[in-house]
Short mmCIF file of N, CA and C and ligand atoms in Angstrom, two decimals:
data_model
loop_
_atom_site.label_atom_id
_atom_site.label_comp_id
_atom_site.label_asym_id
_atom_site.label_seq_id
_atom_site.Cartn_x
_atom_site.Cartn_y
_atom_site.Cartn_z
N UNK J 1 -12.09 -6.55 -11.93
CA UNK J 1 -13.03 -5.79 -11.08
C UNK J 1 -12.82 -4.30 -11.33
N UNK J 2 -13.89 -3.51 -11.34
CA UNK J 2 -13.73 -2.07 -11.54
C UNK J 2 -13.13 -1.41 -10.31
N UNK J 3 -12.81 -0.13 -10.47
CA UNK J 3 -12.33 0.63 -9.32
C UNK J 3 -13.42 0.68 -8.25
N UNK J 4 -13.01 0.50 -6.99
CA UNK J 4 -13.95 0.57 -5.88
C UNK J 4 -13.49 1.60 -4.88
N UNK J 5 -14.44 2.23 -4.23
CA UNK J 5 -14.18 3.22 -3.20
C UNK J 5 -13.61 2.52 -1.97
N UNK J 6 -12.40 2.94 -1.53
CA UNK J 6 -11.80 2.29 -0.37
C UNK J 6 -11.61 3.23 0.82
N UNK J 7 -11.50 4.54 0.57
CA UNK J 7 -11.25 5.46 1.69
C UNK J 7 -11.44 6.89 1.21
N UNK J 8 -11.49 7.79 2.16
CA UNK J 8 -11.49 9.21 1.86
C UNK J 8 -10.06 9.74 2.02
N UNK J 9 -9.72 10.72 1.22
CA UNK J 9 -8.37 11.28 1.23
C UNK J 9 -7.94 11.67 2.65
N UNK J 10 -8.84 12.28 3.40
CA UNK J 10 -8.50 12.78 4.73
C UNK J 10 -8.30 11.70 5.78
N UNK J 11 -8.58 10.46 5.43
CA UNK J 11 -8.43 9.36 6.40
C UNK J 11 -7.00 8.86 6.51
N UNK J 12 -6.13 9.24 5.56
CA UNK J 12 -4.77 8.69 5.55
C UNK J 12 -3.78 9.85 5.63
N UNK J 13 -3.06 9.98 6.74
CA UNK J 13 -2.07 11.06 6.86
C UNK J 13 -0.95 10.89 5.83
N UNK J 14 -0.37 11.99 5.42
CA UNK J 14 0.76 11.95 4.49
C UNK J 14 1.91 11.17 5.13
N UNK J 15 2.48 10.26 4.36
CA UNK J 15 3.62 9.47 4.84
C UNK J 15 3.21 8.21 5.57
N UNK J 16 1.91 7.96 5.63
CA UNK J 16 1.42 6.79 6.37
C UNK J 16 0.51 5.94 5.48
N UNK J 17 0.11 4.80 6.06
CA UNK J 17 -0.82 3.92 5.38
C UNK J 17 -1.94 3.51 6.30
N UNK J 18 -2.98 2.97 5.73
CA UNK J 18 -4.04 2.37 6.53
C UNK J 18 -4.39 1.04 5.89
N UNK J 19 -4.82 0.12 6.74
CA UNK J 19 -5.32 -1.15 6.22
C UNK J 19 -6.82 -1.00 5.98
N UNK J 20 -7.26 -1.47 4.83
CA UNK J 20 -8.67 -1.44 4.47
C UNK J 20 -9.17 -2.88 4.42
N UNK J 21 -10.21 -3.16 5.19
CA UNK J 21 -10.89 -4.46 5.12
C UNK J 21 -12.36 -4.17 4.87
N UNK J 22 -12.80 -4.45 3.67
CA UNK J 22 -14.17 -4.07 3.33
C UNK J 22 -14.68 -4.98 2.21
N UNK J 23 -15.83 -5.55 2.40
CA UNK J 23 -16.48 -6.35 1.36
C UNK J 23 -15.55 -7.43 0.81
N UNK J 24 -14.79 -8.04 1.72
CA UNK J 24 -13.90 -9.11 1.29
C UNK J 24 -12.60 -8.63 0.67
N UNK J 25 -12.39 -7.32 0.67
CA UNK J 25 -11.17 -6.75 0.10
C UNK J 25 -10.23 -6.38 1.24
N UNK J 26 -8.98 -6.79 1.16
CA UNK J 26 -7.98 -6.40 2.14
C UNK J 26 -6.83 -5.72 1.40
N UNK J 27 -6.55 -4.49 1.80
CA UNK J 27 -5.53 -3.68 1.13
C UNK J 27 -4.76 -2.88 2.15
N UNK J 28 -3.58 -2.43 1.76
CA UNK J 28 -2.91 -1.33 2.44
C UNK J 28 -2.91 -0.16 1.46
N UNK J 29 -3.35 1.01 1.93
CA UNK J 29 -3.40 2.20 1.08
C UNK J 29 -2.53 3.27 1.72
N UNK J 30 -1.68 3.89 0.91
CA UNK J 30 -0.67 4.83 1.41
C UNK J 30 -0.84 6.20 0.78
N UNK J 31 -0.54 7.22 1.59
CA UNK J 31 -0.59 8.60 1.12
C UNK J 31 0.85 9.11 0.99
N UNK J 32 1.29 9.29 -0.25
CA UNK J 32 2.66 9.74 -0.50
C UNK J 32 2.76 11.26 -0.58
N UNK J 33 1.66 11.95 -0.35
CA UNK J 33 1.67 13.41 -0.41
C UNK J 33 1.44 13.91 -1.83
N UNK J 34 1.08 15.17 -1.94
CA UNK J 34 0.86 15.76 -3.25
C UNK J 34 -0.31 15.15 -3.99
N UNK J 35 -1.25 14.57 -3.24
CA UNK J 35 -2.41 13.96 -3.87
C UNK J 35 -2.13 12.59 -4.47
N UNK J 36 -0.99 12.01 -4.11
CA UNK J 36 -0.61 10.70 -4.66
C UNK J 36 -0.84 9.60 -3.63
N UNK J 37 -1.50 8.57 -4.07
CA UNK J 37 -1.82 7.44 -3.20
C UNK J 37 -1.40 6.13 -3.89
N UNK J 38 -1.07 5.13 -3.07
CA UNK J 38 -0.70 3.82 -3.58
C UNK J 38 -1.46 2.75 -2.81
N UNK J 39 -1.67 1.63 -3.46
CA UNK J 39 -2.35 0.50 -2.80
C UNK J 39 -1.55 -0.78 -3.04
N UNK J 40 -1.46 -1.58 -1.98
CA UNK J 40 -0.75 -2.86 -2.07
C UNK J 40 -1.57 -3.92 -1.34
N UNK J 41 -1.15 -5.18 -1.51
CA UNK J 41 -1.70 -6.20 -0.64
C UNK J 41 -1.24 -5.86 0.78
N UNK J 42 -2.00 -6.26 1.81
CA UNK J 42 -1.74 -5.75 3.15
C UNK J 42 -0.59 -6.41 3.89
N UNK J 43 -0.14 -7.56 3.43
CA UNK J 43 0.88 -8.31 4.18
C UNK J 43 2.22 -8.24 3.47
N UNK J 44 3.24 -7.99 4.26
CA UNK J 44 4.61 -7.98 3.73
C UNK J 44 4.96 -9.38 3.24
N UNK J 45 5.54 -9.49 2.06
CA UNK J 45 5.89 -10.82 1.54
C UNK J 45 7.09 -11.46 2.25
N UNK J 46 7.73 -10.73 3.14
CA UNK J 46 8.85 -11.34 3.88
C UNK J 46 8.30 -12.33 4.91
N UNK J 47 7.63 -11.82 5.96
CA UNK J 47 7.05 -12.72 6.96
C UNK J 47 5.66 -12.24 7.37
N UNK J 48 4.96 -11.65 6.41
CA UNK J 48 3.56 -11.24 6.59
C UNK J 48 3.38 -10.14 7.63
N UNK J 49 4.35 -9.26 7.73
CA UNK J 49 4.21 -8.08 8.58
C UNK J 49 3.13 -7.15 8.04
N UNK J 50 2.62 -6.27 8.92
CA UNK J 50 1.52 -5.36 8.54
C UNK J 50 2.04 -4.13 7.81
N UNK J 51 2.06 -4.20 6.49
CA UNK J 51 2.66 -3.11 5.71
C UNK J 51 2.00 -1.76 5.97
N UNK J 52 0.69 -1.75 6.24
CA UNK J 52 0.00 -0.48 6.47
C UNK J 52 0.51 0.23 7.73
N UNK J 53 1.19 -0.52 8.60
CA UNK J 53 1.76 0.10 9.80
C UNK J 53 3.19 0.57 9.57
N UNK J 54 3.66 0.42 8.34
CA UNK J 54 4.98 0.91 7.99
C UNK J 54 4.94 2.41 7.72
N UNK J 55 6.04 2.93 7.21
CA UNK J 55 6.12 4.36 6.91
C UNK J 55 6.71 4.54 5.52
N UNK J 56 6.47 5.70 4.97
CA UNK J 56 6.93 5.99 3.62
C UNK J 56 8.22 6.78 3.64
N UNK J 57 9.08 6.44 2.72
CA UNK J 57 10.27 7.23 2.41
C UNK J 57 10.18 7.49 0.92
N UNK J 58 9.62 8.63 0.56
CA UNK J 58 9.32 8.89 -0.84
C UNK J 58 8.24 7.94 -1.30
N UNK J 59 8.49 7.24 -2.39
CA UNK J 59 7.52 6.30 -2.93
C UNK J 59 7.83 4.87 -2.49
N UNK J 60 8.46 4.75 -1.34
CA UNK J 60 8.85 3.43 -0.81
C UNK J 60 8.21 3.26 0.56
N UNK J 61 7.66 2.07 0.82
CA UNK J 61 7.15 1.78 2.16
C UNK J 61 8.13 0.86 2.86
N UNK J 62 8.39 1.17 4.12
CA UNK J 62 9.28 0.37 4.94
C UNK J 62 8.43 -0.46 5.89
N UNK J 63 8.62 -1.78 5.85
CA UNK J 63 7.85 -2.67 6.73
C UNK J 63 8.30 -2.47 8.18
N UNK J 64 7.33 -2.39 9.12
CA UNK J 64 7.70 -2.12 10.51
C UNK J 64 8.35 -3.30 11.21
N UNK J 65 8.28 -4.49 10.64
CA UNK J 65 8.82 -5.64 11.36
C UNK J 65 10.32 -5.78 11.21
N UNK J 66 10.84 -5.83 9.99
CA UNK J 66 12.27 -6.04 9.79
C UNK J 66 12.90 -5.01 8.87
N UNK J 67 12.13 -4.03 8.46
CA UNK J 67 12.71 -2.93 7.70
C UNK J 67 12.89 -3.17 6.21
N UNK J 68 12.39 -4.26 5.70
CA UNK J 68 12.45 -4.43 4.25
C UNK J 68 11.60 -3.33 3.62
N UNK J 69 12.06 -2.83 2.49
CA UNK J 69 11.30 -1.74 1.87
C UNK J 69 10.88 -2.10 0.46
N UNK J 70 9.76 -1.52 0.06
CA UNK J 70 9.12 -1.89 -1.20
C UNK J 70 8.76 -0.63 -1.99
N UNK J 71 9.18 -0.63 -3.25
CA UNK J 71 8.84 0.47 -4.15
C UNK J 71 7.35 0.38 -4.45
N UNK J 72 6.61 1.43 -4.12
CA UNK J 72 5.17 1.38 -4.28
C UNK J 72 4.72 1.50 -5.73
N UNK J 73 5.62 1.90 -6.61
CA UNK J 73 5.25 1.98 -8.02
C UNK J 73 5.36 0.64 -8.72
N UNK J 74 6.23 -0.23 -8.19
CA UNK J 74 6.45 -1.53 -8.84
C UNK J 74 6.15 -2.71 -7.92
N UNK J 75 6.19 -2.48 -6.62
CA UNK J 75 6.04 -3.56 -5.64
C UNK J 75 7.34 -4.27 -5.32
N UNK J 76 8.43 -3.92 -6.00
CA UNK J 76 9.67 -4.67 -5.82
C UNK J 76 10.36 -4.30 -4.51
N UNK J 77 10.89 -5.33 -3.87
CA UNK J 77 11.63 -5.14 -2.62
C UNK J 77 13.03 -4.66 -2.95
N UNK J 78 13.50 -3.66 -2.19
CA UNK J 78 14.83 -3.12 -2.45
C UNK J 78 15.89 -3.82 -1.61
N UNK J 79 15.47 -4.66 -0.67
CA UNK J 79 16.41 -5.40 0.17
C UNK J 79 16.67 -6.78 -0.43
N UNK J 80 15.61 -7.45 -0.82
CA UNK J 80 15.68 -8.80 -1.38
C UNK J 80 14.96 -8.80 -2.71
N UNK J 81 15.71 -8.86 -3.79
CA UNK J 81 15.10 -8.71 -5.12
C UNK J 81 14.18 -9.87 -5.48
N UNK J 82 14.19 -10.93 -4.68
CA UNK J 82 13.28 -12.04 -4.95
C UNK J 82 11.89 -11.80 -4.36
N UNK J 83 11.74 -10.74 -3.58
CA UNK J 83 10.45 -10.44 -2.95
C UNK J 83 9.77 -9.28 -3.66
N UNK J 84 8.45 -9.34 -3.71
CA UNK J 84 7.67 -8.23 -4.25
C UNK J 84 6.29 -8.29 -3.62
N UNK J 85 5.68 -7.12 -3.47
CA UNK J 85 4.32 -7.05 -2.98
C UNK J 85 3.42 -6.66 -4.14
N UNK J 86 2.19 -7.17 -4.15
CA UNK J 86 1.25 -6.81 -5.22
C UNK J 86 0.87 -5.35 -5.07
N UNK J 87 0.86 -4.62 -6.17
CA UNK J 87 0.42 -3.22 -6.18
C UNK J 87 -0.78 -3.11 -7.11
N UNK J 88 -1.69 -2.20 -6.74
CA UNK J 88 -2.93 -2.05 -7.49
C UNK J 88 -3.11 -0.60 -7.94
N UNK J 89 -3.70 -0.38 -9.10
CA UNK J 89 -3.93 0.98 -9.59
C UNK J 89 -4.85 1.76 -8.64
N UNK J 90 -4.51 3.02 -8.45
CA UNK J 90 -5.28 3.91 -7.57
C UNK J 90 -5.66 5.16 -8.35
N UNK J 91 -6.86 5.67 -8.11
CA UNK J 91 -7.23 6.97 -8.63
C UNK J 91 -8.00 7.72 -7.55
N UNK J 92 -7.95 9.04 -7.63
CA UNK J 92 -8.66 9.89 -6.67
C UNK J 92 -9.72 10.64 -7.44
N UNK J 93 -10.94 10.53 -6.94
CA UNK J 93 -12.06 11.26 -7.54
C UNK J 93 -12.64 12.14 -6.46
N UNK J 94 -12.41 13.45 -6.61
CA UNK J 94 -12.85 14.35 -5.56
C UNK J 94 -12.06 14.05 -4.29
N UNK J 95 -12.77 13.66 -3.25
CA UNK J 95 -12.08 13.31 -1.99
C UNK J 95 -12.06 11.81 -1.75
N UNK J 96 -12.41 11.04 -2.76
CA UNK J 96 -12.52 9.60 -2.62
C UNK J 96 -11.36 8.87 -3.29
N UNK J 97 -10.77 7.92 -2.56
CA UNK J 97 -9.71 7.09 -3.12
C UNK J 97 -10.34 5.81 -3.64
N UNK J 98 -10.04 5.51 -4.90
CA UNK J 98 -10.57 4.30 -5.52
C UNK J 98 -9.42 3.41 -5.96
N UNK J 99 -9.59 2.11 -5.79
CA UNK J 99 -8.55 1.15 -6.14
C UNK J 99 -9.14 0.10 -7.07
N UNK J 100 -8.36 -0.23 -8.08
CA UNK J 100 -8.73 -1.30 -9.00
C UNK J 100 -8.20 -2.60 -8.41
N UNK J 101 -9.06 -3.27 -7.64
CA UNK J 101 -8.63 -4.48 -6.93
C UNK J 101 -8.83 -5.70 -7.81
N UNK J 102 -8.02 -6.73 -7.61
CA UNK J 102 -8.12 -7.93 -8.45
C UNK J 102 -9.37 -8.74 -8.12
S1 FES B 201 7.76 -9.10 7.72
FE1 FES B 201 8.13 -7.28 6.61
S2 FES B 201 10.26 -7.07 6.66
FE2 FES B 201 9.90 -8.92 7.66
#
């Protein structure tokens, strides 16, 4: 699937994420600051916690339920190496965040 418009830059505060549900697409999109954004599947692979409600520590998102954290560049969990979240390519065009969703 090509890149699709998922949000405007100003909709996501730095250090936070938002869940996007649109046209059958469900994502968590994060603002890491400096114009850098990341997108993942919306559910934590540990016990399906809401990753978009987590917080960022650098390029890592911490799940709000049990604190497992995930590198947003790779999706790999830093607490349990057997866990990973799907990550999707993101680009910013003007003020629009676009994600290459599967
Ligand atoms: S559900 Fe995310 S850490 Fe447990």
